[in-house]
Coordinates of N, CA and C in Angstrom, one line a residue:
Chain A
X1 N 37.6 45.2 46.0 CA 37.9 43.8 46.2 C 36.5 43.0 46.3
X2 N 35.6 43.6 47.1 CA 34.3 43.0 47.2 C 33.6 43.0 45.8
X3 N 33.8 44.1 45.1 CA 33.1 44.3 43.8 C 33.6 43.2 42.8
X4 N 35.0 43.0 42.8 CA 35.6 42.0 41.9 C 35.0 40.6 42.2
X5 N 34.9 40.3 43.5 CA 34.3 39.0 44.0 C 32.9 38.8 43.5
X6 N 32.1 39.9 43.6 CA 30.7 39.9 43.2 C 30.6 39.7 41.7
X7 N 31.5 40.4 40.9 CA 31.5 40.2 39.5 C 31.9 38.8 39.1
X8 N 32.9 38.3 39.8 CA 33.3 36.9 39.5 C 32.1 35.9 39.7
X9 N 31.4 36.1 40.8 CA 30.3 35.3 41.2 C 29.2 35.4 40.1
X10 N 28.9 36.6 39.6 CA 27.9 36.8 38.6 C 28.3 36.1 37.3
X11 N 29.6 36.2 36.9 CA 30.1 35.5 35.7 C 29.9 34.0 35.9
X12 N 30.3 33.5 37.1 CA 30.2 32.1 37.3 C 28.7 31.6 37.2
X13 N 27.8 32.4 37.7 CA 26.4 32.0 37.7 C 25.9 32.1 36.3
X14 N 26.4 33.1 35.5 CA 26.0 33.2 34.1 C 26.4 32.0 33.3
X15 N 27.7 31.6 33.6 CA 28.3 30.5 32.9 C 27.5 29.2 33.3
X16 N 27.1 29.1 34.5 CA 26.4 27.9 35.0 C 25.1 27.8 34.3
X17 N 24.4 28.9 34.1 CA 23.1 28.9 33.4 C 23.3 28.5 31.9
X18 N 24.4 29.0 31.3 CA 24.7 28.6 29.9 C 25.0 27.1 29.8
X19 N 25.8 26.7 30.8 CA 26.2 25.2 30.8 C 24.9 24.4 31.0
X20 N 24.0 24.8 31.9 CA 22.8 24.1 32.1 C 21.9 24.0 30.9
X21 N 21.8 25.2 30.2 CA 21.1 25.3 28.9 C 21.6 24.3 27.9
X22 N 22.9 24.2 27.8 CA 23.5 23.3 26.8 C 23.3 21.9 27.2
X23 N 23.4 21.6 28.5 CA 23.2 20.2 29.1 C 21.8 19.8 28.8
X24 N 20.8 20.6 29.1 CA 19.4 20.3 28.9 C 19.2 20.0 27.4
X25 N 19.7 20.9 26.5 CA 19.6 20.7 25.1 C 20.1 19.3 24.6
X26 N 21.3 19.0 25.1 CA 22.0 17.7 24.7 C 21.1 16.6 25.3
X27 N 20.6 16.7 26.5 CA 19.7 15.7 27.1 C 18.5 15.4 26.2
X28 N 17.9 16.5 25.7 CA 16.7 16.4 24.8 C 17.1 15.6 23.6
X29 N 18.2 16.0 23.0 CA 18.7 15.3 21.7 C 18.9 13.9 22.0
X30 N 19.6 13.6 23.2 CA 19.8 12.2 23.6 C 18.5 11.4 23.7
X31 N 17.5 12.0 24.3 CA 16.2 11.3 24.5 C 15.6 11.0 23.1
X32 N 15.7 12.0 22.2 CA 15.2 11.8 20.9 C 15.9 10.7 20.1
X33 N 17.2 10.6 20.3 CA 17.9 9.5 19.6 C 17.6 8.2 20.3
X34 N 17.7 8.1 21.6 CA 17.6 6.8 22.3 C 16.2 6.3 22.3
X35 N 15.3 7.2 22.7 CA 13.9 6.8 22.9 C 13.1 6.9 21.6
X36 N 13.5 7.8 20.7 CA 12.7 8.0 19.5 C 13.2 7.3 18.3
X37 N 14.5 7.2 18.1 CA 15.0 6.5 16.9 C 15.4 5.1 17.2
X38 N 16.0 4.8 18.3 CA 16.5 3.4 18.5 C 15.3 2.5 18.9
X39 N 15.4 1.2 18.6 CA 14.4 0.3 18.9 C 14.1 -0.6 17.7
X40 N 13.0 -1.4 17.8 CA 12.6 -2.3 16.7 C 11.4 -1.7 16.0
X41 N 11.5 -1.5 14.7 CA 10.4 -0.9 14.0 C 10.0 -1.8 12.9
X42 N 8.7 -2.0 12.7 CA 8.2 -2.9 11.7 C 7.2 -2.2 10.8
X43 N 7.4 -2.5 9.5 CA 6.6 -1.9 8.5 C 5.9 -3.0 7.7
X44 N 4.7 -2.8 7.4 CA 4.0 -3.8 6.5 C 3.6 -3.2 5.2
X45 N 3.9 -3.8 4.1 CA 3.6 -3.4 2.8 C 2.6 -4.4 2.2
X46 N 1.5 -4.0 1.8 CA 0.5 -4.9 1.2 C 0.3 -4.5 -0.3
X47 N 0.5 -5.5 -1.1 CA 0.3 -5.2 -2.5 C -0.8 -6.1 -3.0
X48 N -1.8 -5.5 -3.6 CA -2.9 -6.3 -4.2 C -3.5 -5.5 -5.3
X49 N -4.0 -6.2 -6.3 CA -4.5 -5.6 -7.5 C -3.5 -4.6 -8.0
X50 N -4.0 -3.3 -8.1 CA -3.1 -2.3 -8.7 C -2.6 -1.3 -7.7
X51 N -2.7 -1.7 -6.4 CA -2.3 -0.7 -5.4 C -1.4 -1.3 -4.4
X52 N -0.7 -0.4 -3.7 CA 0.3 -0.8 -2.7 C 0.0 0.1 -1.4
X53 N -0.2 -0.6 -0.3 CA -0.4 0.2 0.9 C 0.8 -0.1 1.9
X54 N 1.2 1.0 2.5 CA 2.4 0.8 3.4 C 1.9 1.2 4.8
X55 N 2.0 0.3 5.7 CA 1.7 0.7 7.1 C 3.0 1.0 7.9
X56 N 3.2 2.2 8.1 CA 4.4 2.7 8.7 C 4.4 2.4 10.2
X57 N 5.6 2.3 10.8 CA 5.7 1.9 12.3 C 4.9 2.8 13.2
X58 N 4.8 4.1 12.9 CA 4.0 4.9 13.8 C 2.5 4.7 13.8
X59 N 2.0 4.0 12.7 CA 0.6 3.7 12.6 C 0.2 2.8 13.7
X60 N 1.1 1.9 14.2 CA 0.7 0.9 15.2 C 0.4 1.5 16.5
X61 N 0.9 2.7 16.8 CA 0.6 3.3 18.1 C -0.8 4.0 18.1
X62 N -1.5 4.0 16.9 CA -2.8 4.5 16.8 C -3.9 3.6 17.5
X63 N -4.9 4.2 18.0 CA -6.0 3.5 18.7 C -6.9 2.7 17.8
X64 N -6.8 3.1 16.5 CA -7.7 2.5 15.5 C -7.1 1.3 14.8
X65 N -7.9 0.3 14.5 CA -7.3 -0.9 13.8 C -6.9 -0.5 12.4
X66 N -6.0 -1.3 11.8 CA -5.6 -1.0 10.5 C -6.5 -1.8 9.5
X67 N -7.1 -1.1 8.6 CA -8.0 -1.7 7.7 C -7.5 -1.7 6.2
X68 N -7.8 -2.7 5.5 CA -7.5 -2.7 4.1 C -8.7 -3.5 3.4
X69 N -8.7 -3.5 2.1 CA -9.8 -4.3 1.5 C -9.2 -4.9 0.2
X70 N -9.9 -5.9 -0.3 CA -9.5 -6.6 -1.5 C -10.8 -7.2 -2.1
X71 N -10.7 -7.4 -3.4 CA -11.8 -8.1 -4.1 C -11.6 -9.6 -4.0
X72 N -12.6 -10.3 -3.8 CA -12.5 -11.8 -3.6 C -11.8 -12.4 -4.8
X73 N -10.9 -13.3 -4.6 CA -10.3 -14.0 -5.7 C -8.9 -13.4 -6.0
X74 N -8.6 -12.2 -5.4 CA -7.3 -11.6 -5.7 C -6.3 -12.1 -4.7
X75 N -5.1 -12.1 -5.1 CA -4.0 -12.4 -4.2 C -3.6 -11.1 -3.4
X76 N -3.2 -11.3 -2.2 CA -2.6 -10.2 -1.4 C -1.2 -10.6 -1.0
X77 N -0.3 -9.8 -1.4 CA 1.2 -10.0 -1.1 C 1.6 -9.1 0.1
X78 N 2.0 -9.7 1.1 CA 2.5 -9.0 2.3 C 4.0 -9.0 2.4
X79 N 4.5 -7.9 2.7 CA 6.0 -7.8 3.0 C 6.1 -7.2 4.4
X80 N 6.7 -7.9 5.3 CA 6.9 -7.4 6.7 C 8.3 -7.2 6.9
X81 N 8.7 -5.9 7.1 CA 10.1 -5.5 7.3 C 10.3 -5.2 8.7
X82 N 11.3 -5.8 9.3 CA 11.8 -5.5 10.6 C 13.1 -4.8 10.6
X83 N 13.1 -3.6 11.2 CA 14.3 -2.8 11.2 C 14.8 -2.7 12.7
X84 N 16.0 -3.3 12.8 CA 16.6 -3.3 14.2 C 17.5 -2.1 14.3
X85 N 17.0 -1.1 15.0 CA 17.8 0.1 15.2 C 18.4 0.0 16.6
X86 N 19.2 -1.1 16.9 CA 19.8 -1.2 18.1 C 21.2 -1.8 17.9
X87 N 22.1 -1.7 18.9 CA 23.4 -2.2 18.7 C 23.5 -3.7 18.8
X88 N 22.6 -4.3 19.5 CA 22.6 -5.8 19.7 C 21.7 -6.5 18.7
X89 N 21.9 -7.8 18.6 CA 21.1 -8.6 17.6 C 19.7 -8.8 18.2
X90 N 18.8 -8.7 17.3 CA 17.4 -8.9 17.7 C 16.9 -10.3 17.3
X91 N 16.5 -11.2 18.2 CA 16.1 -12.5 17.8 C 14.7 -12.7 18.3
X92 N 13.9 -13.3 17.5 CA 12.5 -13.5 17.8 C 11.9 -14.6 16.9
X93 N 10.7 -15.1 17.3 CA 10.0 -16.0 16.4 C 8.8 -15.2 15.9
X94 N 8.8 -15.0 14.6 CA 7.7 -14.3 14.0 C 6.7 -15.2 13.4
X95 N 5.4 -14.8 13.6 CA 4.4 -15.6 13.0 C 3.3 -14.8 12.4
X96 N 2.8 -15.2 11.3 CA 1.7 -14.5 10.6 C 0.6 -15.5 10.4
X97 N -0.6 -15.1 10.8 CA -1.7 -16.0 10.7 C -3.0 -15.3 10.3
X98 N -3.9 -16.1 9.8 CA -5.3 -15.5 9.5 C -6.2 -15.9 10.6
X99 N -6.9 -14.9 11.1 CA -7.9 -15.1 12.2 C -9.3 -14.7 11.7
X100 N -10.2 -15.5 12.1 CA -11.6 -15.1 11.9 C -12.2 -14.9 13.3
X101 N -12.4 -13.6 13.7 CA -12.8 -13.4 15.1 C -11.7 -13.8 16.1
X102 N -12.1 -14.7 17.0 CA -11.2 -15.2 18.0 C -10.6 -16.6 17.6
X103 N -10.8 -17.0 16.3 CA -10.4 -18.3 15.9 C -9.2 -18.2 14.9
X104 N -8.1 -18.9 15.2 CA -7.0 -18.9 14.3 C -7.3 -19.9 13.2
X105 N -7.4 -19.4 11.9 CA -7.8 -20.2 10.8 C -6.6 -20.9 10.1
X106 N -5.5 -20.1 9.9 CA -4.4 -20.6 9.1 C -3.1 -19.9 9.5
X107 N -2.1 -20.7 9.7 CA -0.8 -20.0 9.9 C -0.1 -19.9 8.6
X108 N 0.2 -18.6 8.3 CA 0.8 -18.3 7.0 C 2.3 -18.4 7.0
X109 N 2.9 -18.1 8.1 CA 4.3 -18.1 8.2 C 4.8 -18.2 9.6
X110 N 5.8 -19.0 9.8 CA 6.5 -19.0 11.1 C 8.0 -19.1 10.8
X111 N 8.6 -18.1 11.4 CA 10.1 -18.0 11.0 C 10.8 -17.4 12.2
X112 N 12.0 -18.0 12.5 CA 12.9 -17.4 13.5 C 13.7 -16.3 12.8
X113 N 13.8 -15.2 13.4 CA 14.6 -14.1 12.8 C 15.7 -13.7 13.8
X114 N 16.9 -13.4 13.2 CA 18.0 -12.9 14.0 C 18.6 -11.8 13.2
X115 N 18.3 -10.6 13.6 CA 18.7 -9.4 12.8 C 19.9 -8.7 13.6
X116 N 21.0 -8.5 12.9 CA 22.1 -7.8 13.5 C 21.8 -6.4 13.8
X117 N 22.7 -5.7 14.5 CA 22.5 -4.3 14.9 C 22.4 -3.4 13.7
X118 N 21.5 -2.5 13.6 CA 21.2 -1.6 12.5 C 21.1 -2.3 11.2
X119 N 20.4 -3.4 11.2 CA 20.2 -4.2 10.0 C 18.6 -4.4 9.9
X120 N 18.2 -4.9 8.7 CA 16.8 -5.1 8.4 C 16.6 -6.5 7.9
X121 N 15.4 -7.0 8.1 CA 15.1 -8.3 7.5 C 13.6 -8.2 7.0
X122 N 13.4 -8.9 5.9 CA 12.0 -8.8 5.4 C 11.4 -10.2 5.2
X123 N 10.2 -10.3 5.7 CA 9.5 -11.6 5.5 C 8.3 -11.3 4.6
X124 N 8.0 -12.3 3.8 CA 6.9 -12.1 2.9 C 6.0 -13.4 2.7
X125 N 4.8 -13.1 2.4 CA 3.8 -14.2 2.2 C 2.7 -13.7 1.4
X126 N 1.9 -14.7 0.8 CA 0.8 -14.3 -0.1 C -0.5 -15.0 0.5
X127 N -1.5 -14.2 0.4 CA -2.8 -14.8 0.8 C -3.7 -14.9 -0.5
X128 N -4.2 -16.1 -0.7 CA -5.2 -16.2 -1.8 C -6.6 -16.1 -1.3
X129 N -7.2 -15.0 -1.6 CA -8.5 -14.8 -1.0 C -9.7 -15.6 -1.6
X130 N -9.4 -16.3 -2.6 CA -10.5 -17.1 -3.2 C -10.9 -18.3 -2.4
X131 N -10.0 -18.7 -1.5 CA -10.3 -19.9 -0.7 C -10.6 -19.6 0.8
X132 N -11.0 -18.4 1.1 CA -11.1 -18.0 2.5 C -12.5 -17.8 3.0
X133 N -13.5 -17.8 2.1 CA -14.9 -17.5 2.5 C -15.4 -18.6 3.5
X134 N -15.8 -18.1 4.7 CA -16.3 -19.1 5.6 C -17.6 -19.7 5.1
X135 N -17.9 -21.0 5.5 CA -19.0 -21.7 5.0 C -20.4 -21.0 5.3
X136 N -20.4 -20.3 6.4 CA -21.7 -19.8 6.8 C -22.0 -18.4 6.2
X137 N -21.2 -17.9 5.4 CA -21.4 -16.6 4.8 C -21.8 -16.8 3.3
X138 N -23.0 -16.2 2.9 CA -23.5 -16.4 1.5 C -22.5 -15.8 0.5
X139 N -22.6 -16.3 -0.7 CA -21.7 -15.9 -1.8 C -21.7 -14.4 -2.1
X140 N -22.8 -13.8 -1.9 CA -22.9 -12.3 -2.3 C -22.7 -11.4 -1.2
X141 N -22.2 -11.9 -0.1 CA -22.0 -11.1 1.1 C -20.5 -10.9 1.4
X142 N -20.1 -9.6 1.7 CA -18.7 -9.3 2.0 C -18.4 -10.0 3.4
X143 N -17.1 -10.2 3.6 CA -16.7 -10.7 4.9 C -15.3 -10.1 5.2
X144 N -15.0 -10.3 6.5 CA -13.7 -9.8 7.0 C -12.9 -10.9 7.7
X145 N -11.6 -10.7 7.6 CA -10.7 -11.5 8.4 C -9.5 -10.7 8.9
X146 N -8.8 -11.2 9.8 CA -7.6 -10.4 10.3 C -6.3 -11.2 10.0
X147 N -5.3 -10.4 9.6 CA -4.0 -10.9 9.5 C -3.3 -10.5 10.8
X148 N -2.9 -11.4 11.6 CA -2.2 -11.1 12.8 C -0.8 -11.5 12.8
X149 N 0.1 -10.5 13.0 CA 1.5 -10.8 13.0 C 2.0 -10.7 14.5
X150 N 2.6 -11.7 14.9 CA 3.1 -11.7 16.3 C 4.6 -12.0 16.3
X151 N 5.3 -11.3 17.2 CA 6.7 -11.6 17.4 C 7.1 -11.1 18.8
X152 N 7.7 -11.9 19.6 CA 8.2 -11.4 20.9 C 7.2 -10.7 21.7
X153 N 6.0 -11.1 21.8 CA 5.0 -10.5 22.6 C 4.3 -9.3 21.9
X154 N 4.7 -8.9 20.7 CA 4.2 -7.8 20.0 C 3.2 -8.3 19.0
X155 N 2.0 -7.7 19.0 CA 0.9 -8.2 18.0 C 0.5 -7.1 17.1
X156 N 0.5 -7.3 15.8 CA 0.1 -6.4 14.8 C -1.1 -7.0 14.1
X157 N -2.2 -6.3 14.1 CA -3.5 -6.8 13.5 C -3.9 -6.0 12.3
X158 N -4.1 -6.6 11.2 CA -4.6 -5.9 10.0 C -5.9 -6.5 9.6
X159 N -7.0 -5.7 9.6 CA -8.3 -6.3 9.2 C -8.5 -6.1 7.7
X160 N -8.9 -7.2 7.1 CA -9.0 -7.2 5.6 C -10.5 -7.4 5.3
X161 N -11.1 -6.5 4.6 CA -12.5 -6.7 4.1 C -12.4 -7.2 2.7
X162 N -13.1 -8.3 2.5 CA -13.1 -9.0 1.2 C -14.5 -8.7 0.5
X163 N -14.4 -8.0 -0.6 CA -15.6 -7.7 -1.3 C -16.0 -8.9 -2.2
X164 N -17.3 -9.3 -2.1 CA -17.7 -10.4 -2.9 C -17.9 -10.0 -4.4
X165 N -17.7 -10.9 -5.3 CA -17.9 -10.5 -6.7 C -19.4 -10.1 -7.0
X166 N -19.6 -9.2 -7.9 CA -20.9 -8.7 -8.2 C -21.8 -9.9 -8.8
X167 N -23.1 -9.8 -8.5 CA -24.0 -10.9 -8.9 C -24.2 -10.7 -10.4
X168 N -24.0 -11.8 -11.2 CA -24.3 -11.7 -12.7 C -25.7 -12.4 -12.9
X169 N -26.5 -11.6 -13.6 CA -27.9 -12.1 -13.9 C -27.9 -12.7 -15.4
Chain B
X1 N 26.2 46.9 9.0 CA 26.1 46.4 10.4 C 24.6 45.9 10.6
X2 N 23.7 46.8 10.3 CA 22.3 46.4 10.5 C 21.9 45.2 9.6
X3 N 22.4 45.2 8.4 CA 22.1 44.1 7.5 C 22.6 42.8 8.1
X4 N 23.8 42.8 8.7 CA 24.3 41.6 9.4 C 23.3 41.1 10.5
X5 N 22.8 42.0 11.2 CA 21.9 41.6 12.3 C 20.6 41.0 11.7
X6 N 20.2 41.6 10.6 CA 19.0 41.0 10.0 C 19.2 39.6 9.5
X7 N 20.4 39.4 8.9 CA 20.8 38.1 8.4 C 20.9 37.1 9.5
X8 N 21.5 37.6 10.7 CA 21.6 36.7 11.8 C 20.3 36.3 12.3
X9 N 19.4 37.3 12.3 CA 18.0 37.1 12.7 C 17.3 36.0 11.9
X10 N 17.5 36.1 10.6 CA 16.9 35.1 9.6 C 17.5 33.7 9.9
X11 N 18.8 33.7 10.1 CA 19.5 32.5 10.4 C 19.0 31.8 11.6
X12 N 18.8 32.6 12.7 CA 18.3 32.0 13.9 C 16.9 31.5 13.7
X13 N 16.0 32.3 13.0 CA 14.6 31.8 12.8 C 14.6 30.5 12.0
X14 N 15.5 30.4 10.9 CA 15.5 29.2 10.1 C 16.0 28.0 10.9
X15 N 17.0 28.3 11.8 CA 17.5 27.2 12.7 C 16.4 26.7 13.6
X16 N 15.7 27.6 14.2 CA 14.6 27.3 15.2 C 13.5 26.5 14.5
X17 N 13.2 27.0 13.2 CA 12.1 26.4 12.5 C 12.5 25.0 12.1
X18 N 13.8 24.8 11.7 CA 14.3 23.5 11.3 C 14.2 22.5 12.5
X19 N 14.7 23.0 13.6 CA 14.8 22.1 14.8 C 13.3 21.8 15.3
X20 N 12.5 22.8 15.2 CA 11.0 22.6 15.6 C 10.4 21.6 14.7
X21 N 10.7 21.7 13.3 CA 10.1 20.8 12.4 C 10.5 19.3 12.7
X22 N 11.8 19.2 12.9 CA 12.3 17.8 13.1 C 11.8 17.3 14.4
X23 N 11.7 18.1 15.5 CA 11.1 17.7 16.7 C 9.7 17.3 16.6
X24 N 8.9 18.0 15.8 CA 7.5 17.7 15.6 C 7.4 16.4 14.8
X25 N 8.3 16.1 13.9 CA 8.3 14.8 13.2 C 8.6 13.7 14.0
X26 N 9.6 13.9 14.9 CA 10.2 12.8 15.7 C 9.4 12.5 17.0
X27 N 8.7 13.5 17.5 CA 8.1 13.4 18.8 C 7.1 12.3 18.9
X28 N 6.5 11.9 17.8 CA 5.5 10.9 17.7 C 6.1 9.5 18.0
X29 N 7.5 9.4 17.8 CA 8.1 8.1 18.0 C 8.6 7.9 19.5
X30 N 8.4 9.0 20.2 CA 8.8 8.9 21.6 C 7.8 8.3 22.5
X31 N 8.2 7.6 23.6 CA 7.3 7.0 24.5 C 6.7 8.2 25.3
X32 N 5.7 7.9 26.1 CA 5.0 8.9 26.9 C 6.0 9.5 27.9
X33 N 6.8 8.6 28.5 CA 7.8 9.1 29.5 C 8.9 10.0 28.8
X34 N 9.3 9.6 27.6 CA 10.2 10.4 26.8 C 9.7 11.8 26.5
X35 N 8.4 11.8 26.1 CA 7.8 13.1 25.8 C 7.7 14.0 27.1
X36 N 7.4 13.4 28.2 CA 7.3 14.1 29.5 C 8.6 14.7 29.9
X37 N 9.6 13.8 29.9 CA 11.0 14.3 30.3 C 11.5 15.4 29.3
X38 N 11.2 15.2 28.0 CA 11.6 16.2 27.0 C 11.0 17.5 27.3
X39 N 9.7 17.5 27.6 CA 9.0 18.7 27.9 C 9.6 19.4 29.1
X40 N 9.9 18.6 30.2 CA 10.5 19.2 31.4 C 11.8 19.8 31.1
X41 N 12.6 19.1 30.3 CA 13.9 19.6 29.9 C 13.8 20.8 29.1
X42 N 12.8 20.9 28.2 CA 12.7 22.1 27.4 C 12.3 23.3 28.2
X43 N 11.5 23.1 29.2 CA 11.1 24.2 30.1 C 12.4 24.6 30.9
X44 N 13.1 23.6 31.4 CA 14.4 23.9 32.1 C 15.3 24.7 31.2
X45 N 15.4 24.2 30.0 CA 16.4 24.8 29.1 C 16.1 26.3 28.8
X46 N 14.8 26.6 28.5 CA 14.4 28.0 28.3 C 14.5 28.8 29.5
X47 N 14.3 28.2 30.7 CA 14.4 29.0 32.0 C 15.9 29.4 32.1
X48 N 16.8 28.4 32.0 CA 18.2 28.7 32.1 C 18.7 29.7 31.1
X49 N 18.2 29.6 29.9 CA 18.5 30.5 28.8 C 18.1 31.9 29.1
X50 N 16.9 32.0 29.7 CA 16.3 33.3 30.1 C 17.2 33.9 31.2
X51 N 17.6 33.1 32.2 CA 18.4 33.5 33.3 C 19.8 34.0 32.8
X52 N 20.3 33.2 31.8 CA 21.6 33.6 31.2 C 21.5 35.0 30.6
X53 N 20.5 35.2 29.8 CA 20.4 36.5 29.1 C 20.1 37.6 30.1
X54 N 19.4 37.2 31.2 CA 19.2 38.2 32.2 C 20.5 38.6 32.8
X55 N 21.4 37.6 33.0 CA 22.8 37.9 33.6 C 23.6 38.7 32.6
X56 N 23.4 38.5 31.3 CA 24.2 39.2 30.3 C 23.8 40.7 30.3
X57 N 22.5 40.9 30.6 CA 22.0 42.3 30.7 C 21.0 42.6 29.6
X58 N 20.4 41.6 29.0 CA 19.3 41.8 28.0 C 18.0 42.2 28.6

């Protein structure tokens, strides 16, 4: 009788460990889905000259700033894609602007977005780099500016280096 | 019979490799808290799995 009771207890404990293993595994999967997949993800695609650069959402978590470059006089086309991986609608005021250091130079775009659950929206704008050179920087010197995208307290900064045209003698 | 065990072994290895690869790809999207809780749950999961196999008699 006592042996049967002990065997039953052992089986129950075994099943408990198996149930806990499965529960922990499911909890890990749930964390991966809720914390890892769901949320608001933004991707920036820059097209200029003959190349296209894509800044994926995970790049933003990096400690290093995002850099790109362009030859002076070329247009830069920006595509900003917002991916709402949530059940609710995401509403925000998105703004893209050109900054020189701590000074806002030009607002490129201001748009209110309302993206439905598991939907995407794309904003786009173009920067003409021929009219951006600050007055205090000589013609043959490269310069930098930042494209700052803000929405709902989130800031994305892309530093653009503009190469000056070669000197013709 | 032995061949079946070898095939099961390969299946298990491929499953673990697949899950490991997906986890490695997705873990970068997790917040720090998510990573910490996932780590603790993984430790708990393997502990319970070990205890289960111990109970089975392995």
